[in-house]
PDB file of C-alpha atoms in Angstrom:
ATOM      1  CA  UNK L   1      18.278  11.303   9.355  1.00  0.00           C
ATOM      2  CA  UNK L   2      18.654   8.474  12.054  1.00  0.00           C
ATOM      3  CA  UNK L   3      15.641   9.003  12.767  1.00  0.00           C
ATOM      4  CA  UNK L   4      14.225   9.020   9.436  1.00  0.00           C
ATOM      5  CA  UNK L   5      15.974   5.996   8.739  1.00  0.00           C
ATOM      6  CA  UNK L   6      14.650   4.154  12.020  1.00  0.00           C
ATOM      7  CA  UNK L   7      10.729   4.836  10.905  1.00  0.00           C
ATOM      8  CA  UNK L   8      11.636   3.761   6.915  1.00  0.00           C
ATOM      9  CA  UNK L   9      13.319   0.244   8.717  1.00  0.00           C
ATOM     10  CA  UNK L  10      10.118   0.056  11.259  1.00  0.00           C
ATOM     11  CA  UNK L  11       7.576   0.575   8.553  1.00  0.00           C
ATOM     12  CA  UNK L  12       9.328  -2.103   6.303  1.00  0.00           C
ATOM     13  CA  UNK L  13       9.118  -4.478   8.788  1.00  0.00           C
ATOM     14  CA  UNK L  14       5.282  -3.549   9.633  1.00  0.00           C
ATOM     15  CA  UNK L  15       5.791  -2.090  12.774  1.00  0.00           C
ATOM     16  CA  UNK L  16       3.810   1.024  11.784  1.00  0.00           C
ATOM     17  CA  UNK L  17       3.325   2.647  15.146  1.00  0.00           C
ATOM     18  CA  UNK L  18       6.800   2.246  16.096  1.00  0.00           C
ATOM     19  CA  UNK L  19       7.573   3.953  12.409  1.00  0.00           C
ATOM     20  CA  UNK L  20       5.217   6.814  13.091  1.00  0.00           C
ATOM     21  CA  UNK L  21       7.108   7.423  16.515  1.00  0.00           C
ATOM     22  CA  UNK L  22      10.751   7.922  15.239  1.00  0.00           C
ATOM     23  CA  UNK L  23       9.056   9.805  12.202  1.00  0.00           C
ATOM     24  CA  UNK L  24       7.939  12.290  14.873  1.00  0.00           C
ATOM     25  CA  UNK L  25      11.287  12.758  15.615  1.00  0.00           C
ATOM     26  CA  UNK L  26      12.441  13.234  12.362  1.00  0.00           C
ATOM     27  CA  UNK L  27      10.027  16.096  11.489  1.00  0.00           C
ATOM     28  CA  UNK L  28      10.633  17.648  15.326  1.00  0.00           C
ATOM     29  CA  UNK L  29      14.182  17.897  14.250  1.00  0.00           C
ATOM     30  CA  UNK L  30      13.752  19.120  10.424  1.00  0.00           C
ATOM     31  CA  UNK L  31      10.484  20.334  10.164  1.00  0.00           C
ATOM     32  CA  UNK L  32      10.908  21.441   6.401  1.00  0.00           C
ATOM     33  CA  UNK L  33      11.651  17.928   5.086  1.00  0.00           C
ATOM     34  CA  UNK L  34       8.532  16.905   2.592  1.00  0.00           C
ATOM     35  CA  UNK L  35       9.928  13.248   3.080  1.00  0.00           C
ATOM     36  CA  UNK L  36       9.943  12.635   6.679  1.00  0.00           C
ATOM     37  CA  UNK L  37       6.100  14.405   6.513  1.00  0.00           C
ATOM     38  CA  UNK L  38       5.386  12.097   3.852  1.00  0.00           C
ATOM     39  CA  UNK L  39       6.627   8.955   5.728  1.00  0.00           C
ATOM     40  CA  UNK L  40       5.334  10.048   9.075  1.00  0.00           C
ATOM     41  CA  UNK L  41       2.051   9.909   7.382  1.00  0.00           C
ATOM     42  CA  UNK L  42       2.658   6.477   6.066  1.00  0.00           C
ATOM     43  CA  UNK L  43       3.163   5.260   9.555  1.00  0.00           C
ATOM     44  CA  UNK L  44       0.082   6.971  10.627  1.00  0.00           C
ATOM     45  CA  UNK L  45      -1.687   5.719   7.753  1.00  0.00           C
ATOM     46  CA  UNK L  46      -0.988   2.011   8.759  1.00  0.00           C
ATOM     47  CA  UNK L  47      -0.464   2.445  12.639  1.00  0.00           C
ATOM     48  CA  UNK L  48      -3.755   0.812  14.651  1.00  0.00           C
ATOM     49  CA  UNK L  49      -5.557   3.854  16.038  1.00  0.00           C
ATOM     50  CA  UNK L  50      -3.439   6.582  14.464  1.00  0.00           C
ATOM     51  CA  UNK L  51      -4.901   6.479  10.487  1.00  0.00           C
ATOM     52  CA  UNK L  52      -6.683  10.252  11.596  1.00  0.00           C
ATOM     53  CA  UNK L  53      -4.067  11.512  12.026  1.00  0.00           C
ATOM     54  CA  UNK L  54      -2.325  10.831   8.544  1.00  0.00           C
ATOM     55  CA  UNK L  55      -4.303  13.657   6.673  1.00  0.00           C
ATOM     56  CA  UNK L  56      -2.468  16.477   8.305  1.00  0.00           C
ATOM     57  CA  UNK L  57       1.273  15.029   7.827  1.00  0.00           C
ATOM     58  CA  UNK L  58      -0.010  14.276   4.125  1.00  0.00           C
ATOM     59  CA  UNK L  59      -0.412  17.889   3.864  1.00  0.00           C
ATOM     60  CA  UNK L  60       2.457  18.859   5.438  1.00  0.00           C
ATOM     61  CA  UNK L  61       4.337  16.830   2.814  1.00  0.00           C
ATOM     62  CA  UNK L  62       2.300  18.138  -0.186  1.00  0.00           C
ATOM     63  CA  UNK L  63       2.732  21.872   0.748  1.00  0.00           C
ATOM     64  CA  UNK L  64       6.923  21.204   1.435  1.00  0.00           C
ATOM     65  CA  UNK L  65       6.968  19.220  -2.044  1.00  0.00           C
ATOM     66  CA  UNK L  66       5.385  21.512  -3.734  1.00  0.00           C
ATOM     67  CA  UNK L  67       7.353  24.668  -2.267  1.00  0.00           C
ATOM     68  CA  UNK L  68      10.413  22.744  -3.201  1.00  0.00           C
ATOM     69  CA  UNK L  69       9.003  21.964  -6.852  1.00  0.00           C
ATOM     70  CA  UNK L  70       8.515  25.713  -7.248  1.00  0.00           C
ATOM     71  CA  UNK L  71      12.359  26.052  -7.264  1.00  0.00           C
ATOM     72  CA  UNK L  72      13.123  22.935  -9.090  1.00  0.00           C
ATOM     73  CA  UNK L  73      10.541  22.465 -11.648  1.00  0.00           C
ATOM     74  CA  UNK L  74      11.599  19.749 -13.589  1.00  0.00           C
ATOM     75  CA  UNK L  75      12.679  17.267 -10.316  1.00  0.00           C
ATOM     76  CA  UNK L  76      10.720  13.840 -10.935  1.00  0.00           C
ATOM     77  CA  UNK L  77      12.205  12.731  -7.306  1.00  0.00           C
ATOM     78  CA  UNK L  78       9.948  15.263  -5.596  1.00  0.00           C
ATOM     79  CA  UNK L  79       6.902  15.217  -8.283  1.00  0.00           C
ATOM     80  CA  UNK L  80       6.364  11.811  -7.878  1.00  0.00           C
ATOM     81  CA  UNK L  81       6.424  11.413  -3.720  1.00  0.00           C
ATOM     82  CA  UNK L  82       3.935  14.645  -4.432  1.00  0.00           C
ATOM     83  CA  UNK L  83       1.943  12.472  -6.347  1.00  0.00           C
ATOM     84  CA  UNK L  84       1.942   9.789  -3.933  1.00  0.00           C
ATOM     85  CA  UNK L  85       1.429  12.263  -1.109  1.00  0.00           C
ATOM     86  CA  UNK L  86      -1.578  13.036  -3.119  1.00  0.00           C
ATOM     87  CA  UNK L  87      -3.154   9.682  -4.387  1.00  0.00           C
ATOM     88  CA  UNK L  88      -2.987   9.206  -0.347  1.00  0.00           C
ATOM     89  CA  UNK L  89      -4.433  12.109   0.499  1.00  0.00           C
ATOM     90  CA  UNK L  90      -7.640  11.394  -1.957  1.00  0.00           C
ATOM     91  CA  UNK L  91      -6.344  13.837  -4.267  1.00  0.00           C
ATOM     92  CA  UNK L  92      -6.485  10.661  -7.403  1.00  0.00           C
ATOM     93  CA  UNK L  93      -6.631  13.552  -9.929  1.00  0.00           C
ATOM     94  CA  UNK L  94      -4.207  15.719  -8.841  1.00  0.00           C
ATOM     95  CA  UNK L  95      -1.836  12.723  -8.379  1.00  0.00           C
ATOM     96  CA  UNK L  96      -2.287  11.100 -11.495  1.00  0.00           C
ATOM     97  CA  UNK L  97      -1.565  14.509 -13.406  1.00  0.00           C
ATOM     98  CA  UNK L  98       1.605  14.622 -11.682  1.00  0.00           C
ATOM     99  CA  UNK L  99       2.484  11.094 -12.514  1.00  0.00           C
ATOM    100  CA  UNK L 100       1.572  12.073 -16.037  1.00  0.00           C
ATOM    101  CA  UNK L 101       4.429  14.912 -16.198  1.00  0.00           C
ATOM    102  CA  UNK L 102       6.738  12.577 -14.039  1.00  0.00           C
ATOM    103  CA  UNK L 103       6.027   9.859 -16.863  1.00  0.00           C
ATOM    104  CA  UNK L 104       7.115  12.134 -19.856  1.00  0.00           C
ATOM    105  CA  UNK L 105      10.433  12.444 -18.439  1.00  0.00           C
ATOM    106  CA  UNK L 106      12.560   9.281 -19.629  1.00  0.00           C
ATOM    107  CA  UNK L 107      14.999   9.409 -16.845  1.00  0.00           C
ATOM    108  CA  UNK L 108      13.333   8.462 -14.164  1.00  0.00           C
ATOM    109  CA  UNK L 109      15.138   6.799 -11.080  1.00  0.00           C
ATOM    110  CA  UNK L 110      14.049   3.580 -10.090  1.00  0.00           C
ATOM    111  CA  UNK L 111      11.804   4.954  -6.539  1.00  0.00           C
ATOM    112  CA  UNK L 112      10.154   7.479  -9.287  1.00  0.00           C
ATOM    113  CA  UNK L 113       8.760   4.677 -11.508  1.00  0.00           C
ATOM    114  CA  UNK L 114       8.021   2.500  -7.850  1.00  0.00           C
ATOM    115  CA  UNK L 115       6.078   6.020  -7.101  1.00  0.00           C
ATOM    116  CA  UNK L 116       4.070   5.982  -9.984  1.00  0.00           C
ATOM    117  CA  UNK L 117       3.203   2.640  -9.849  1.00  0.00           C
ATOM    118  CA  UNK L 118       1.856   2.972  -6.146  1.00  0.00           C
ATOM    119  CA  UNK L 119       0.086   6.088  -7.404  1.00  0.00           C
ATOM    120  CA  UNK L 120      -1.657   3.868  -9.827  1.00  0.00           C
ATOM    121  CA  UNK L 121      -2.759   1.199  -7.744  1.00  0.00           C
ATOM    122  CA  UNK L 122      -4.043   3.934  -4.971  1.00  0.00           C
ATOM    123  CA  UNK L 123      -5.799   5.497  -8.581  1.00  0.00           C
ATOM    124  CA  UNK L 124      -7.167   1.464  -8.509  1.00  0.00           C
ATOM    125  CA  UNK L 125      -5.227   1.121 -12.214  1.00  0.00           C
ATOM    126  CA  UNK L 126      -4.311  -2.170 -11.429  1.00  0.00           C
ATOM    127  CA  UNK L 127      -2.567  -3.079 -15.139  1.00  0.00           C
ATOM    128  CA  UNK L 128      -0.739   0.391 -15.314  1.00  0.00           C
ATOM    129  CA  UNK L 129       0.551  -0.294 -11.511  1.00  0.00           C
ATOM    130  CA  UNK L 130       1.936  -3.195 -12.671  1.00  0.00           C
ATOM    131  CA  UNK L 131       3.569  -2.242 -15.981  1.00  0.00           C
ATOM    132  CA  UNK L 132       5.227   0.612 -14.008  1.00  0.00           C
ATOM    133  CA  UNK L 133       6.080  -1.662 -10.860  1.00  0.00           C
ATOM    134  CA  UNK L 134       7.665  -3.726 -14.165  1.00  0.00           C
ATOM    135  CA  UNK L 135       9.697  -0.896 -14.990  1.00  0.00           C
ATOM    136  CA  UNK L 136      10.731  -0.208 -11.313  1.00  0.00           C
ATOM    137  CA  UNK L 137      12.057  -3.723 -10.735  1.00  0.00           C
ATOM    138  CA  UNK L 138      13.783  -3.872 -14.202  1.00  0.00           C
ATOM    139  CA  UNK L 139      15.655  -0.704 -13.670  1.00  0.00           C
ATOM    140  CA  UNK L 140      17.055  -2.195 -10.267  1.00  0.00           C
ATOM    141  CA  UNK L 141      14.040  -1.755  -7.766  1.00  0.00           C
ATOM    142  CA  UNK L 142      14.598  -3.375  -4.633  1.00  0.00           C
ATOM    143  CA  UNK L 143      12.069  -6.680  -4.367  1.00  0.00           C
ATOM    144  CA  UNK L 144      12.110  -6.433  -0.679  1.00  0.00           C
ATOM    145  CA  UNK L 145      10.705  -2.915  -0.712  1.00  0.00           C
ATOM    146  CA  UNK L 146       8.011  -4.009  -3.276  1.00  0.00           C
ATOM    147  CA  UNK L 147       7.423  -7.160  -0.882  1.00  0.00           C
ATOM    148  CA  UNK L 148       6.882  -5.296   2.394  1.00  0.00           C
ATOM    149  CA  UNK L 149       4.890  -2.333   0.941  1.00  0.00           C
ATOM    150  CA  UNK L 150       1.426  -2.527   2.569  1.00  0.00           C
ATOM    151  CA  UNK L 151       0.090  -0.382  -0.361  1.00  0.00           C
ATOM    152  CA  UNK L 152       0.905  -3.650  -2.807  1.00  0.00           C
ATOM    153  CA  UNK L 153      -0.933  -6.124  -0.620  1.00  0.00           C
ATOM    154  CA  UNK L 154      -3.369  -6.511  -3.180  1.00  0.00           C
ATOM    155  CA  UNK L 155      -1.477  -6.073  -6.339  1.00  0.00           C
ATOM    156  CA  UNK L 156       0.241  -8.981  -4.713  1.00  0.00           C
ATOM    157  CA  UNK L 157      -2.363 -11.220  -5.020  1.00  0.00           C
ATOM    158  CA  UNK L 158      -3.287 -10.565  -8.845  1.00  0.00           C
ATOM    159  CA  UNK L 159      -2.447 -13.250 -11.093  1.00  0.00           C
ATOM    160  CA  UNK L 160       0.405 -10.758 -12.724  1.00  0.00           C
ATOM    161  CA  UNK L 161       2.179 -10.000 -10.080  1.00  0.00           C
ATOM    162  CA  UNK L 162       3.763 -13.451 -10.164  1.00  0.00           C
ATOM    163  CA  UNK L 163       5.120 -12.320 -13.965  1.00  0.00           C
ATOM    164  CA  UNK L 164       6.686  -9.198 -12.016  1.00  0.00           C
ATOM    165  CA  UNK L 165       8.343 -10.986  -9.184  1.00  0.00           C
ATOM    166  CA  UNK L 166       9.762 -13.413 -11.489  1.00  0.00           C
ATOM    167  CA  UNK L 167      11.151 -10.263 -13.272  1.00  0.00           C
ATOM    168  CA  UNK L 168      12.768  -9.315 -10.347  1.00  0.00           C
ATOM    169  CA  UNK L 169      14.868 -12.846  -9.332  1.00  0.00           C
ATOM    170  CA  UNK L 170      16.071 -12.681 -13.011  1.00  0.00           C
ATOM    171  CA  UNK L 171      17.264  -8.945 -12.458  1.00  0.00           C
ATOM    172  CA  UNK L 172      18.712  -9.701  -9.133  1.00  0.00           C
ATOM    173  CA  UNK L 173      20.521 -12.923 -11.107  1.00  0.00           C
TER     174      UNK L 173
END
């Protein structure tokens, strides 16, 4: 998990091909983990030079996820980073029927409902991304994380989003 942890830090701070480097690591070292696939293709994915090679560790991560969704059906954790893993993939339909059973699930964890929202701005659902990125922050989403994701960059920029970060001072208040 050091590892793991090093690329999630990295990638945070935009240092993508230094993220997809200790990512390798990570999946060297637990090759079974749907996570550290799904991360190491994030750093791909955003790494100068390395975006080619994001399409295999997405499907690395969607074929762990959905092995481990076989045994636990009803896990919104796992659906949703499936769903992401998807939306990245180019899979919009596949990952917006996921997000659809994640969403019918009312206990959702604060990362689910960030998941769904990034699925919906990848699905270019701008006003659902943000009513779900509302939900995220409001049920203790960390701004910083919202900040530094490179998927947001553009939701960033819509007139709304300044409605949403507001949100988030008065939560963190």
């Amino acid at each position: 998990s050091t590892w793991a942890n090093l690329g999630t830090a990295r990638y945070f701070q935009g240092r993508y091909a230094e993220a997809a480097g200790a990512m390798e690591k990570a999946v060297q070292l637990a090759p079974n983990n749907y996570l550290y696939w799904g991360n190491l293709g994030d750093g791909y994915r955003w790494a100068p030079g390395l975006r080619s090679k994001a399409a295999a560790a997405y499907s690395n991560a969607i074929r762990l996820a959905r092995e481990k969704l076989a045994l636990e059906l009803n896990d919104t954790a796992v659906r949703s980073s499936l769903a992401v893993y998807l939306a990245k993939a180019g899979d919009t339909a596949g990952a917006l029927s996921e997000v659809a059973q994640v969403e019918r699930t009312r206990s959702n964890s604060p990362g689910t409902i960030f998941k769904t929202a990034l699925v919906y701005e990848l699905a270019q659902d701008r006003g659902k991304a943000l009513e779900a990125l509302g939900r995220a922050i409001q049920a203790g989403y960390s701004m910083s994380e919202v900040v530094n994701e490179p998927e947001l960059a553009a939701l960033r920029s819509d007139a709304n989003y300044d409605r949403i970060a507001n949100l988030g001072a008065a939560v963190k208040n």
